Every structure is written in C-alpha cells, then in structure tokens.
XYZ file of N, CA, C and O in Angstrom:
884
model
N 63.942 30.539 140.460
C 64.602 30.212 139.193
C 65.113 31.150 138.371
O 64.091 31.758 137.837
N 66.177 30.794 137.964
C 66.503 32.059 136.757
C 66.156 31.488 135.428
O 65.737 30.416 135.283
N 65.774 32.637 134.473
C 65.147 32.315 133.405
C 66.485 32.156 132.380
O 67.077 33.187 132.104
N 66.153 31.143 131.619
C 67.316 30.845 130.559
C 66.958 30.938 129.431
O 65.586 30.645 128.876
N 67.600 31.747 128.383
C 67.229 32.203 127.226
C 67.644 30.587 126.175
O 68.046 29.829 126.774
N 66.635 30.825 124.796
C 66.960 29.661 123.631
C 68.278 29.769 123.479
O 68.791 30.102 122.192
N 69.340 28.914 124.305
C 70.943 28.645 123.901
C 71.138 27.541 124.716
O 70.600 27.348 125.714
N 72.430 27.413 124.325
C 73.010 25.978 125.150
C 72.701 26.222 126.664
O 73.034 27.306 126.755
N 72.467 25.515 127.360
C 72.246 25.380 128.991
C 73.682 25.868 129.381
O 74.080 26.541 130.109
N 74.743 25.241 129.031
C 76.246 25.222 129.147
C 76.325 26.814 128.828
O 77.245 27.720 129.840
N 76.485 27.310 127.829
C 76.599 28.601 127.399
C 75.724 29.658 128.477
O 76.482 30.774 128.604
N 74.605 29.649 128.334
C 74.101 30.389 129.377
C 74.449 30.538 130.718
O 74.661 31.603 131.160
N 74.372 29.232 131.489
C 74.989 29.292 132.771
C 76.362 29.988 132.827
O 76.762 30.881 133.915
N 77.214 29.505 131.838
C 78.476 30.245 131.781
C 78.382 31.819 131.873
O 78.934 32.239 132.742
N 77.752 32.316 130.855
C 77.593 33.789 130.785
C 76.946 34.159 131.932
O 77.473 35.479 132.431
N 76.137 34.135 132.789
C 75.750 34.436 133.796
C 76.460 34.594 134.985
O 76.600 35.680 135.725
N 77.289 33.184 135.211
C 77.956 33.391 136.392
C 79.240 34.230 136.060
O 79.693 34.801 136.827
N 79.571 34.039 134.825
C 80.954 35.054 134.572
C 80.537 36.519 134.506
O 81.329 37.033 135.204
N 79.418 36.900 133.957
C 79.011 38.086 134.313
C 78.890 38.921 135.957
O 79.416 39.656 136.271
N 78.590 37.777 136.551
C 78.283 38.162 138.170
C 79.772 38.139 138.855
O 79.899 38.932 139.442
N 80.881 37.252 138.140
C 82.279 37.390 138.713
C 82.918 38.538 138.367
O 83.483 39.299 138.978
N 82.762 38.866 137.049
C 83.260 40.205 136.659
C 82.480 41.496 137.029
O 83.154 42.564 137.463
N 81.229 41.568 137.325
C 80.807 42.842 137.983
C 80.886 42.626 139.364
O 80.197 43.579 139.978
N 81.444 41.605 139.912
C 81.980 41.604 141.567
C 80.604 41.311 142.502
O 80.425 41.531 143.445
N 79.261 40.787 141.662
C 78.686 40.343 142.271
C 78.782 39.257 143.125
O 77.830 38.798 144.461
N 79.546 38.027 142.833
C 79.975 37.315 143.434
C 81.126 37.410 144.363
O 82.256 37.662 143.190
N 81.468 37.479 145.596
C 82.816 37.847 145.850
C 83.902 37.019 145.708
O 83.713 36.034 145.238
N 85.194 37.838 145.314
C 86.358 37.150 144.929
C 86.641 36.090 146.044
O 86.544 36.584 147.039
N 87.299 34.697 145.812
C 87.386 33.673 146.769
C 86.380 32.843 147.191
O 86.874 32.093 148.107
N 85.036 33.422 146.714
C 84.013 32.749 146.955
C 83.908 31.310 146.231
O 84.316 31.168 145.425
N 83.167 30.084 146.895
C 83.206 28.998 146.708
C 81.980 28.940 145.809
O 80.889 29.446 145.993
N 81.677 27.862 144.551
C 80.758 27.853 143.467
C 80.348 26.578 144.102
O 80.544 25.708 143.654
N 79.122 26.545 144.650
C 78.413 25.319 145.244
C 77.667 24.566 143.966
O 76.741 25.167 143.693
N 77.860 23.630 143.393
C 77.479 23.130 142.326
C 75.731 22.579 142.633
O 75.329 22.567 141.975
N 75.527 21.932 143.771
C 74.506 21.600 144.097
C 73.588 23.189 144.364
O 72.064 22.905 143.747
N 73.950 24.083 144.658
C 73.001 25.590 144.638
C 72.877 25.906 143.366
O 71.705 26.371 143.208
N 73.857 25.948 142.565
C 73.695 26.522 141.134
C 72.506 25.321 140.384
O 72.043 25.752 139.512
N 72.856 23.878 140.568
C 71.995 23.247 140.494
C 70.384 23.512 140.563
O 69.438 23.342 139.411
N 69.870 23.895 141.877
C 68.730 24.234 142.239
C 68.278 25.761 141.639
O 67.299 25.746 141.199
N 69.395 26.461 141.361
C 69.117 28.225 140.977
C 68.592 27.564 139.425
O 67.671 28.371 138.971
N 69.538 27.152 138.656
C 68.988 26.871 137.269
C 67.879 25.585 136.827
O 67.614 25.430 135.747
N 67.772 24.954 137.671
C 66.776 23.604 137.471
C 67.530 22.951 136.671
O 66.953 22.219 135.434
N 68.942 22.700 136.743
C 69.320 21.408 135.456
C 70.179 20.388 136.310
O 70.442 20.576 137.584
N 70.614 19.448 135.579
C 71.733 18.772 136.429
C 73.023 19.046 136.441
O 73.153 20.428 136.163
N 73.768 18.564 137.161
C 75.332 18.669 137.662
C 76.025 18.807 136.015
O 76.984 19.775 136.480
N 75.789 18.294 135.204
C 76.796 18.126 134.078
C 76.786 19.515 133.181
O 78.181 19.893 133.251
N 75.956 20.474 133.167
C 76.123 21.539 132.528
C 76.909 22.791 133.272
O 77.397 23.511 132.944
N 76.383 22.381 134.760
C 77.153 23.492 135.714
C 78.353 23.309 135.779
O 79.340 24.106 135.857
N 79.141 21.982 135.682
C 80.547 21.673 135.769
C 81.133 21.927 134.434
O 82.447 22.368 134.685
N 80.385 21.884 133.401
C 81.252 22.302 132.159
C 81.318 23.744 132.183
O 82.300 24.233 131.562
N 80.037 24.628 132.684
C 80.471 25.868 132.712
C 81.540 26.477 133.783
O 82.531 27.075 133.025
N 81.567 25.723 134.852
C 82.548 26.294 135.690
C 83.907 25.801 135.031
O 85.039 26.384 135.224
N 83.972 24.370 134.390
C 85.492 24.068 133.777
C 85.841 25.503 132.908
O 86.994 25.470 132.616
N 84.670 25.781 132.028
C 85.032 26.960 131.049
C 86.055 28.281 131.637
O 86.615 28.894 131.154
N 85.171 28.623 133.042
C 85.381 29.508 133.828
C 87.056 29.293 134.372
O 87.837 30.309 134.456
N 87.229 28.382 134.733
C 88.250 27.909 135.228
C 89.408 28.141 133.827
O 90.652 28.696 134.189
N 89.374 27.670 132.602
C 90.339 27.839 131.697
C 90.431 29.518 131.395
O 91.381 29.540 130.985
N 89.572 30.378 131.823
C 89.643 31.700 131.657
C 90.227 32.369 132.745
O 90.421 33.514 133.075
N 90.605 31.405 133.686
C 91.370 32.074 134.973
C 90.267 32.692 136.006
O 90.948 33.637 136.816
N 89.071 32.452 135.897
C 88.088 33.039 136.606
C 87.522 32.177 137.680
O 87.192 32.876 138.897
N 87.995 30.885 137.651
C 87.580 30.116 138.865
C 88.422 29.128 138.812
O 89.497 29.082 138.086
N 89.024 28.815 140.374
C 90.191 27.425 140.643
C 89.360 26.567 141.643
O 88.383 26.752 141.939
N 90.202 25.249 141.139
C 89.755 24.319 142.247
C 91.001 24.028 143.382
O 91.811 24.323 143.019
N 90.251 23.801 144.386
C 91.091 23.464 145.696
C 90.896 22.136 145.910
O 89.551 21.835 146.170
N 91.583 21.726 146.873
C 91.307 20.012 146.960
C 90.338 20.209 148.329
O 90.733 21.063 149.150
N 89.667 19.158 148.188
C 88.563 19.163 149.328
C 87.695 20.570 149.786
O 87.174 20.146 150.733
N 87.971 21.189 148.427
C 86.809 22.351 148.772
C 86.026 22.421 147.329
O 84.830 22.656 147.420
N 86.495 22.057 146.575
C 85.968 22.404 145.144
C 86.417 23.649 144.428
O 87.098 24.120 144.317
N 85.256 24.191 143.616
C 85.437 25.137 142.687
C 85.128 26.650 143.648
O 84.314 26.787 144.326
N 86.026 27.838 143.380
C 86.322 28.971 143.705
C 86.113 30.168 142.816
O 87.157 29.618 141.791
N 85.650 30.968 143.371
C 86.040 32.003 142.100
C 87.556 32.402 142.846
O 88.009 32.300 143.987
N 88.400 32.977 141.584
C 89.351 33.207 141.771
C 89.838 34.424 143.013
O 88.896 35.214 143.171
N 90.860 34.143 143.829
C 91.109 35.400 144.748
C 92.161 35.876 144.332
O 93.410 35.616 143.928
N 92.126 37.263 144.162
C 93.245 38.080 143.754
C 93.922 39.131 144.849
O 93.530 39.544 145.740
N 95.526 39.033 144.770
C 96.075 39.580 145.737
C 97.164 40.661 144.901
O 96.917 40.861 143.727
N 97.843 41.010 145.599
C 98.645 42.416 144.839
C 99.551 41.921 143.664
O 99.556 42.296 142.957
N 100.186 40.441 143.897
C 101.244 40.003 143.038
C 99.983 39.515 141.588
O 100.501 39.966 140.519
N 98.844 39.260 142.043
C 98.164 39.045 140.791
C 97.694 40.277 140.101
O 97.515 40.301 138.827
N 97.287 41.197 140.796
C 97.237 42.602 140.093
C 98.311 42.873 139.337
O 98.048 43.358 138.344
N 99.530 42.862 139.386
C 100.539 43.301 138.876
C 100.761 42.768 137.528
O 101.039 43.166 136.695
N 100.939 40.987 138.052
C 101.067 40.109 136.796
C 100.047 40.564 135.593
O 100.323 40.658 134.355
N 98.497 40.425 136.316
C 97.401 40.662 135.058
C 97.893 42.257 134.420
O 97.543 42.366 133.105
N 97.742 43.206 134.963
C 98.314 44.312 134.310
C 99.676 44.405 133.406
O 99.422 44.905 132.561
N 100.407 43.604 133.844
C 101.696 44.025 132.867
C 101.183 42.740 131.821
O 101.729 43.368 130.812
N 100.704 42.143 131.778
C 100.575 41.062 130.778
C 99.701 41.943 129.807
O 99.664 41.741 128.503
N 98.404 42.387 130.313
C 97.419 43.103 129.631
C 98.310 44.387 128.833
O 97.670 44.495 127.390
N 98.911 45.359 129.304
C 99.599 46.069 129.095
C 100.713 45.585 127.637
O 100.658 46.613 126.492
N 101.054 44.672 127.897
C 102.106 44.083 126.481
C 101.360 43.721 125.663
O 101.920 44.001 124.419
N 100.165 43.169 125.576
C 99.211 42.800 124.686
C 98.810 44.330 124.185
O 98.646 44.194 122.861
N 98.319 44.990 125.236
C 97.871 46.544 124.383
C 98.774 46.933 123.455
O 98.547 47.818 122.334
N 100.015 47.093 123.736
C 101.114 47.726 123.158
C 101.313 47.006 121.898
O 100.985 47.675 120.906
N 101.199 45.792 121.731
C 101.423 44.914 120.509
C 100.063 45.177 119.752
O 100.233 45.779 118.248
N 98.827 45.554 120.119
C 97.490 45.844 119.311
C 97.793 47.151 118.876
O 97.466 47.339 117.597
N 98.070 48.167 119.438
C 98.494 49.572 119.412
C 99.108 49.788 118.374
O 98.881 50.697 117.196
N 100.542 48.857 118.273
C 101.298 48.962 116.873
C 100.821 48.414 115.623
O 100.876 48.936 114.689
N 100.110 47.348 115.951
C 99.614 46.620 114.684
C 98.433 47.694 113.969
O 98.217 47.834 112.646
N 97.708 47.998 114.823
C 96.266 49.039 114.573
C 96.934 50.024 113.733
O 95.846 50.516 112.972
N 97.691 50.827 114.508
C 98.431 52.120 113.823
C 98.756 51.898 112.510
O 99.017 52.662 111.706
N 99.369 50.480 112.281
C 100.029 50.229 110.797
C 98.929 50.236 109.984
O 98.839 50.453 108.564
N 97.728 49.384 110.351
C 97.034 48.532 109.455
C 95.630 49.118 109.299
O 94.582 49.229 108.584
N 95.129 49.968 110.737
C 93.661 50.490 110.424
C 93.634 51.927 110.112
O 94.482 52.727 110.082
N 92.360 52.075 109.833
C 91.730 53.556 109.246
C 92.054 54.499 110.543
O 91.182 54.296 111.431
N 92.996 55.425 110.842
C 93.157 56.146 112.007
C 91.803 57.287 112.060
O 91.300 57.273 113.482
N 90.855 57.523 111.591
C 90.040 58.632 111.540
C 88.858 57.646 112.200
O 88.026 57.971 112.811
N 88.861 56.596 111.629
C 87.788 55.750 112.056
C 87.817 54.893 113.443
O 86.832 54.877 114.408
N 89.058 54.967 113.816
C 89.293 54.343 115.086
C 88.983 55.671 115.923
O 88.430 55.350 117.071
N 89.760 56.754 115.604
C 89.533 57.904 116.862
C 87.813 57.917 116.918
O 87.683 58.791 117.675
N 87.045 58.017 115.739
C 85.661 58.246 115.770
C 85.170 57.485 116.757
O 84.460 57.742 117.650
N 85.444 56.089 116.903
C 85.089 54.907 117.489
C 85.569 55.468 119.014
O 84.389 55.356 120.023
N 86.282 55.884 119.457
C 87.149 56.140 120.622
C 86.473 57.319 121.215
O 86.071 57.613 122.237
N 86.137 58.311 120.483
C 85.531 59.419 120.735
C 83.942 59.105 121.200
O 83.547 59.764 122.103
N 83.390 58.289 120.446
C 81.881 57.780 121.190
C 82.214 57.327 122.215
O 81.106 57.717 123.217
N 83.117 56.226 122.540
C 83.196 55.735 124.076
C 83.437 56.684 125.059
O 83.031 56.593 126.282
N 84.079 57.877 124.468
C 84.785 58.851 125.678
C 83.385 59.399 126.124
O 83.169 59.951 127.238
N 82.700 59.937 125.137
C 81.383 60.531 125.227
C 80.602 59.979 126.223
O 79.913 60.301 126.888
N 80.181 58.481 125.939
C 79.575 57.735 126.758
C 80.183 57.538 128.085
O 79.157 57.535 129.356
N 81.315 57.743 128.330
C 82.185 57.590 129.531
C 81.956 58.501 130.439
O 81.310 58.435 131.463
N 81.645 59.674 129.745
C 81.544 60.932 130.492
C 79.870 61.246 131.003
O 80.012 61.758 131.895
N 79.511 60.616 130.279
C 77.964 60.921 130.412
C 77.185 59.368 131.336
O 76.558 59.950 132.252
N 78.090 58.555 131.710
C 77.839 57.377 132.564
C 77.695 57.936 133.999
O 78.717 58.634 134.300
N 76.784 57.164 134.911
C 76.640 57.704 136.063
C 76.746 56.238 136.872
O 76.564 55.898 138.184
N 77.479 55.455 136.147
C 77.736 54.041 136.763
C 78.711 53.122 136.277
O 79.304 53.317 135.460
N 79.692 53.010 137.590
C 81.053 52.719 137.173
C 81.109 51.523 136.204
O 82.093 51.463 135.458
N 80.262 50.376 136.190
C 80.278 49.490 135.444
C 79.901 49.727 133.780
O 80.667 49.169 132.810
N 79.362 51.067 133.631
C 79.389 51.586 132.301
C 80.555 52.076 131.989
O 81.138 51.882 130.640
N 81.013 52.977 132.767
C 82.425 53.225 132.585
C 83.446 52.360 132.299
O 84.265 52.294 131.298
N 83.590 51.349 133.214
C 84.387 50.103 132.936
C 84.366 49.615 131.522
O 85.389 49.502 131.078
N 83.012 49.476 131.051
C 83.057 48.911 129.496
C 83.293 49.751 128.801
O 84.053 49.335 127.351
N 82.960 51.266 128.807
C 83.740 51.966 127.921
C 85.268 52.313 127.845
O 85.757 52.129 126.755
N 85.631 52.173 128.981
C 87.556 51.963 128.851
C 87.627 50.765 128.011
O 88.653 50.396 127.186
N 87.150 49.724 128.472
C 87.273 48.351 127.824
C 86.960 48.464 126.207
O 87.831 47.886 125.385
N 86.252 49.029 125.626
C 85.758 49.140 124.381
C 86.862 50.300 123.581
O 87.218 50.287 122.738
N 87.450 51.514 124.358
C 88.373 52.226 124.068
C 89.571 51.350 123.674
O 90.334 51.479 122.235
N 90.130 50.628 124.697
C 91.399 49.843 124.414
C 90.949 48.696 123.213
O 91.896 48.571 122.303
N 89.534 48.116 123.295
C 89.475 47.036 122.245
C 89.476 47.226 120.971
O 89.301 46.964 120.008
N 89.202 49.064 120.763
C 89.309 49.730 119.339
C 90.594 49.026 118.597
O 90.524 48.538 117.222
N 91.925 49.064 119.398
C 93.195 48.812 118.883
C 93.190 47.179 118.410
O 93.763 47.210 117.492
N 92.485 46.354 119.256
C 92.335 44.937 118.797
C 91.596 44.682 117.601
O 92.001 44.026 116.821
N 90.302 45.625 117.623
C 89.419 45.542 116.289
C 90.075 45.479 115.076
O 89.937 45.133 114.304
N 91.295 46.846 115.125
C 91.721 47.156 113.907
C 93.434 46.683 113.916
O 93.822 46.743 112.782
N 93.995 45.734 114.583
C 95.005 45.128 114.791
C 95.465 44.064 113.307
O 96.589 44.183 113.022
N 94.318 43.473 113.156
C 94.439 42.774 112.043
C 95.288 41.316 112.221
O 95.714 40.616 111.664
N 95.237 40.928 113.642
C 95.805 40.089 114.311
C 95.098 39.262 115.065
O 94.678 39.449 116.168
N 94.339 38.220 114.510
C 93.237 37.400 115.594
C 93.761 36.642 116.415
O 93.337 36.603 117.324
N 95.166 35.949 116.180
C 95.841 35.314 117.371
C 96.169 36.390 118.619
O 96.328 35.919 119.675
N 96.475 37.550 118.422
C 96.312 38.573 119.525
C 95.488 38.645 120.382
O 95.397 38.753 121.433
N 94.222 38.979 119.482
C 93.045 39.372 119.956
C 92.425 37.861 120.651
O 91.877 38.292 121.826
N 92.852 36.749 120.282
C 92.585 35.681 120.957
C 93.424 35.522 122.129
O 92.606 34.987 123.315
N 94.699 36.001 122.397
C 95.302 35.977 123.539
C 94.786 36.948 124.578
O 94.893 36.482 125.708
N 94.280 37.816 123.751
C 93.651 38.994 124.725
C 92.361 38.168 125.542
O 92.188 38.582 126.803
N 91.439 37.480 125.040
C 90.392 36.883 125.111
C 90.533 36.278 126.629
O 90.183 35.882 127.396
N 91.891 35.633 126.517
C 92.234 34.605 128.008
C 92.286 35.151 129.096
O 91.778 34.911 130.013
N 92.804 36.334 129.139
C 92.792 37.462 130.139
C 91.619 38.685 130.183
O 91.915 39.280 131.221
N 90.826 38.397 129.267
C 89.562 39.430 129.377
C 89.124 39.989 130.596
O 88.981 40.635 131.057
N 88.482 38.615 131.317
C 87.783 38.654 132.044
C 88.641 39.096 133.146
O 87.741 39.559 134.313
N 89.776 38.798 133.430
C 90.617 38.899 134.675
C 90.783 40.539 134.750
O 90.881 41.045 135.698
N 90.963 41.058 133.337
C 91.363 42.721 133.527
C 89.986 43.440 133.751
O 89.815 44.398 134.296
N 88.728 42.777 133.141
C 87.441 43.370 133.532
C 87.236 43.316 135.077
O 86.825 44.410 135.627
N 87.643 42.205 135.929
C 87.413 42.445 137.326
C 88.048 43.679 137.851
O 87.693 44.096 138.685
N 89.425 43.505 137.329
C 90.500 44.661 138.152
C 89.978 46.013 137.509
O 89.801 47.055 138.272
N 89.197 46.424 136.433
C 88.504 47.662 136.091
C 87.337 47.641 136.999
O 87.332 49.035 137.395
N 86.800 46.721 137.121
C 85.446 47.001 138.066
C 85.931 47.430 139.367
O 84.990 48.253 140.033
N 86.675 46.878 139.957
C 87.206 47.159 141.500
C 88.003 48.450 141.372
O 87.453 49.355 142.459
N 88.883 49.159 140.433
C 89.100 50.216 140.257
C 87.904 51.362 139.991
O 87.827 51.975 140.945
N 87.056 50.840 139.393
C 85.527 51.861 139.362
C 85.189 52.058 140.296
O 84.693 52.752 140.712
N 84.854 51.161 141.127
C 84.149 50.762 142.424
C 84.785 51.758 143.272
O 84.449 52.453 144.250
N 86.249 51.382 143.424
C 86.904 52.280 144.457
C 86.865 53.906 144.084
O 86.929 54.607 144.892
N 87.129 53.872 143.018
C 87.086 55.556 142.210
C 85.697 56.088 142.369
O 85.591 57.437 142.556
N 84.775 55.757 141.475
C 83.444 56.085 141.535
C 82.494 56.171 142.505
O 81.185 56.618 142.744
N 82.603 54.433 142.689
C 81.674 54.276 143.504
C 80.261 54.467 142.764
O 80.120 54.185 141.941
N 79.355 54.160 143.812
C 77.862 54.200 143.173
C 77.400 55.765 142.924
O 76.443 56.107 142.039
N 77.982 56.660 143.357
C 77.597 57.886 142.937
C 78.587 58.568 141.882
O 78.835 59.925 141.662
N 79.396 58.193 141.500
C 80.421 59.069 140.609
C 81.361 59.777 141.148
O 80.876 61.059 141.241
N 82.310 59.656 141.655
C 83.082 60.691 142.168
C 84.121 61.166 141.004
O 84.983 60.219 140.352
N 83.774 62.277 140.215
C 84.826 62.834 139.172
C 85.974 63.055 139.447
O 86.777 63.894 138.884
N 86.095 63.538 141.005
C 87.983 63.785 141.466
C 88.678 63.057 140.672
O 90.044 63.540 140.494
N 88.704 61.739 140.071
C 89.697 60.941 139.387
C 89.240 60.418 138.244
O 89.589 59.262 137.721
N 88.888 61.362 137.339
C 87.920 60.838 136.222
C 89.556 60.683 135.251
O 90.307 61.481 135.038
N 89.290 59.857 134.517
C 90.422 59.601 133.374
C 90.195 60.015 132.008
O 90.569 59.676 131.019
N 88.968 60.809 131.649
C 88.416 61.127 130.375
C 89.693 62.047 129.576
O 89.820 61.794 128.345
N 90.355 62.729 130.589
C 91.571 63.392 129.836
C 92.913 62.460 129.029
O 93.115 62.827 127.953
N 92.882 61.455 129.926
C 93.790 60.496 129.347
C 93.424 60.008 128.123
O 93.810 59.702 126.975
N 91.910 59.694 128.134
C 91.319 58.807 126.826
C 91.171 59.991 125.667
O 91.496 59.586 124.128
N 91.271 61.068 126.225
C 91.112 62.048 124.810
C 92.481 62.700 124.306
O 92.640 62.463 123.047
N 93.329 62.344 125.213
C 94.939 61.969 124.638
C 95.066 61.164 124.192
O 95.564 61.297 122.706
N 94.393 59.900 124.076
C 94.762 58.743 123.146
C 93.989 59.128 122.054
O 94.492 58.792 120.956
N 92.728 59.860 121.907
C 91.896 59.541 120.656
C 93.026 60.946 119.752
O 93.432 60.785 118.550
N 93.680 61.974 120.516
C 94.288 63.058 119.942
C 95.647 62.178 119.009
O 95.569 62.470 117.969
N 95.910 61.133 119.987
C 97.451 60.770 119.623
C 97.114 60.073 118.181
O 97.717 59.637 117.436
N 95.652 59.241 118.168
C 95.333 58.387 117.037
C 95.574 59.227 115.696
O 96.047 58.973 114.600
N 94.552 60.263 116.108
C 94.605 61.330 114.654
C 95.771 61.497 114.271
O 96.023 62.071 113.062
N 96.846 61.969 115.068
C 98.079 62.251 114.756
C 99.046 61.319 114.238
O 100.266 61.405 113.894
N 98.896 60.058 114.312
C 99.391 58.863 114.033
C 100.595 58.605 114.910
O 101.589 58.318 114.525
N 100.489 59.084 115.980
C 101.719 59.166 117.256
C 101.284 57.982 118.030
O 100.710 57.759 119.213
N 101.790 56.594 117.392
C 101.974 55.394 118.065
C 102.333 55.668 119.602
O 101.506 54.860 120.308
N 103.515 56.155 119.551
C 104.300 55.963 121.082
C 103.593 56.923 121.782
O 103.724 56.290 123.068
N 102.861 57.767 121.496
C 102.019 58.811 122.259
C 100.872 57.986 122.910
O 100.657 57.759 124.349
N 100.483 57.138 122.270
C 99.164 56.258 122.477
C 99.500 55.599 123.461
O 99.093 54.946 124.719
N 100.632 54.675 123.248
C 101.322 53.681 124.335
C 101.896 54.327 125.675
O 101.378 53.990 126.887
N 102.149 55.380 125.555
C 102.766 56.182 126.401
C 101.771 56.494 127.618
O 101.775 56.402 128.728
N 100.674 57.209 126.913
C 99.470 57.261 127.613
C 98.875 56.251 128.373
O 98.254 56.355 129.435
N 98.602 55.085 127.730
C 97.880 53.990 128.323
C 98.945 53.610 129.417
O 98.391 52.950 130.150
N 100.155 53.309 129.394
C 101.111 53.115 130.471
C 100.694 54.059 131.703
O 100.715 53.451 132.592
N 100.879 55.379 131.306
C 100.583 56.113 132.285
C 99.370 55.913 133.281
O 99.236 56.027 134.800
N 98.300 55.695 132.285
C 97.161 55.254 133.051
C 96.919 54.130 133.608
O 96.236 53.994 134.910
N 97.622 53.220 133.431
C 98.104 52.163 133.935
C 98.575 51.639 135.290
O 98.330 51.352 136.477
N 99.538 52.707 135.314
C 100.418 53.090 136.517
C 99.683 54.002 137.496
O 99.761 53.528 138.979
N 98.758 54.870 137.299
C 97.635 55.364 138.319
C 96.828 54.268 138.912
O 96.317 54.268 139.691
N 96.178 53.451 137.893
C 95.247 52.801 138.165
C 95.735 51.083 139.442
O 95.076 51.248 140.342
N 96.996 50.734 138.883
C 97.254 49.638 139.533
C 97.382 49.661 141.122
O 96.612 48.755 141.551
N 98.124 50.869 141.740
C 97.963 50.968 143.273
C 96.470 51.200 143.780
O 96.329 50.704 144.702
N 95.795 51.871 143.311
C 94.447 52.103 143.489
C 93.510 50.437 143.650
O 92.576 50.265 144.668
N 93.769 49.912 142.536
C 93.201 48.565 142.875
C 93.787 47.778 143.786
O 92.989 46.863 144.684
N 95.201 47.568 143.907
C 95.924 46.908 144.996
C 95.419 47.013 146.251
O 95.025 46.410 147.272
N 95.287 48.793 146.778
C 94.673 49.026 147.957
C 93.262 48.537 148.079
O 92.779 48.017 148.955
N 92.186 48.362 147.012
C 90.933 47.931 147.077
C 91.014 46.451 147.544
O 89.856 45.914 148.333
N 91.953 45.968 146.561
C 91.978 44.141 146.879
C 92.205 44.076 148.384
O 92.142 43.193 148.971
N 93.625 44.638 148.662
C 93.763 44.712 150.359
C 92.753 44.996 151.139
O 92.889 44.256 152.343
N 91.996 45.830 151.143
C 90.894 46.318 151.709
C 89.910 45.298 152.267
O 89.138 45.021 153.073
N 89.567 44.673 151.084
C 88.627 43.669 150.943
C 88.988 42.318 151.261
O 88.173 41.148 151.353
N 90.155 41.861 151.588
C 90.836 40.396 151.569
C 90.552 40.192 152.891
O 90.194 40.696 154.036
C-alpha cells in the first residue's frame, strides 16, 4: 500500500497519479481502475474519483462510455495542437517578461538550469530543466492569468517533453541531439534584450522536437 503524507487524501492521490502519468509510468491510453486505486491507497472511492476529476480538468484523463476513466491517448494531431498552444503562451510570457523582468536575474536562473541540464544523466531531470528554463519567463511576466492558462496544459506539455526526452536520451543519455546550445542562445538573448531572438530560438527548438515526439507516439500506439 502506498504511503500518504500529511495532506488531503485527494491532493496526495492526485499528485501521485499525475506524476506517474507525466513521467510515463502509466501507459498513455490505459484505464484507471477505481477499485484497484482504492486497494492501492486504502481509501474509499470518493477521494479517488475526486482526484480523477481533477486530472480530467487538466486534460490528463478522459472518460469513455462503458469504459470509465482512461489516461489520455495522444496522437499526431494532439502533439501538434499542444505544441502550438504552448508556443503561443510562451511567446506572450517572453514578451511580458522582457518588458517587466530583470534581465540579469532571468539570465542567471536560466544559466543554472542549463548547467543542471548538462550535468543530468536522466531524461526526466533534463525535462524538468527545460520546463524551468521556459518557466523563468512565466515567473517574471507579471501576468498571473497567463501563468494560470499555462497551468491548464502544463501536464500535457510535460508528457510531450518526457516522450521527447525518452526518445532522444533514453536511460543512457544520448548527447548526439543535445539542446544545450539552444538554451545558451536563449540566455544570451535575454542578456542582450533580444526578445525576438528568444522567441525565434524557442520556435526553432519546438520545430525540432515536434517530429521526434510524433514519431515516438506513433511507434508506441
């Protein structure tokens, strides 16, 4: 039985299932069996169903008639739509952050994430470093509603980043397709005040990643 920390049952169950989905420990498209989850956590069905409802609102779980809750299944169209929406939000965050934020502080935070990214030997750690690099612009954008909107698809994009990371680096870190140079270019553009340079680099990185993710999704379908 899983050990629960001292927080609400719903929050804890939600956090654990969400983490497993995002980190690809639960196969995409697989069924979430309420009875099995009850046994796993030793709780009634109520907190399980509440946690699943939260996951559904975040787009990580969907309901099918006569089947119940399933982890979202992702195809090529989903990948493209998620990437397009994320890039639209990233662009807005970059523009606001470059107007309102301290460029040196942003660059310093991005630099530390780049160093952590380079040192990482696990694609999941690399994924979080990339997430944090882009997240720097949301941190300094000064627009809580923009940040909140990104939160709606954050889990979905983390799934795509983990799919990409697993495909490119695997468990042994294949450095042949490393993206550190792109992130260093973002850092340099921040220091130079080059807003369009940041957006252009992020768009180019996105274009490189999308076909890799699509191919990986098709191979596991």
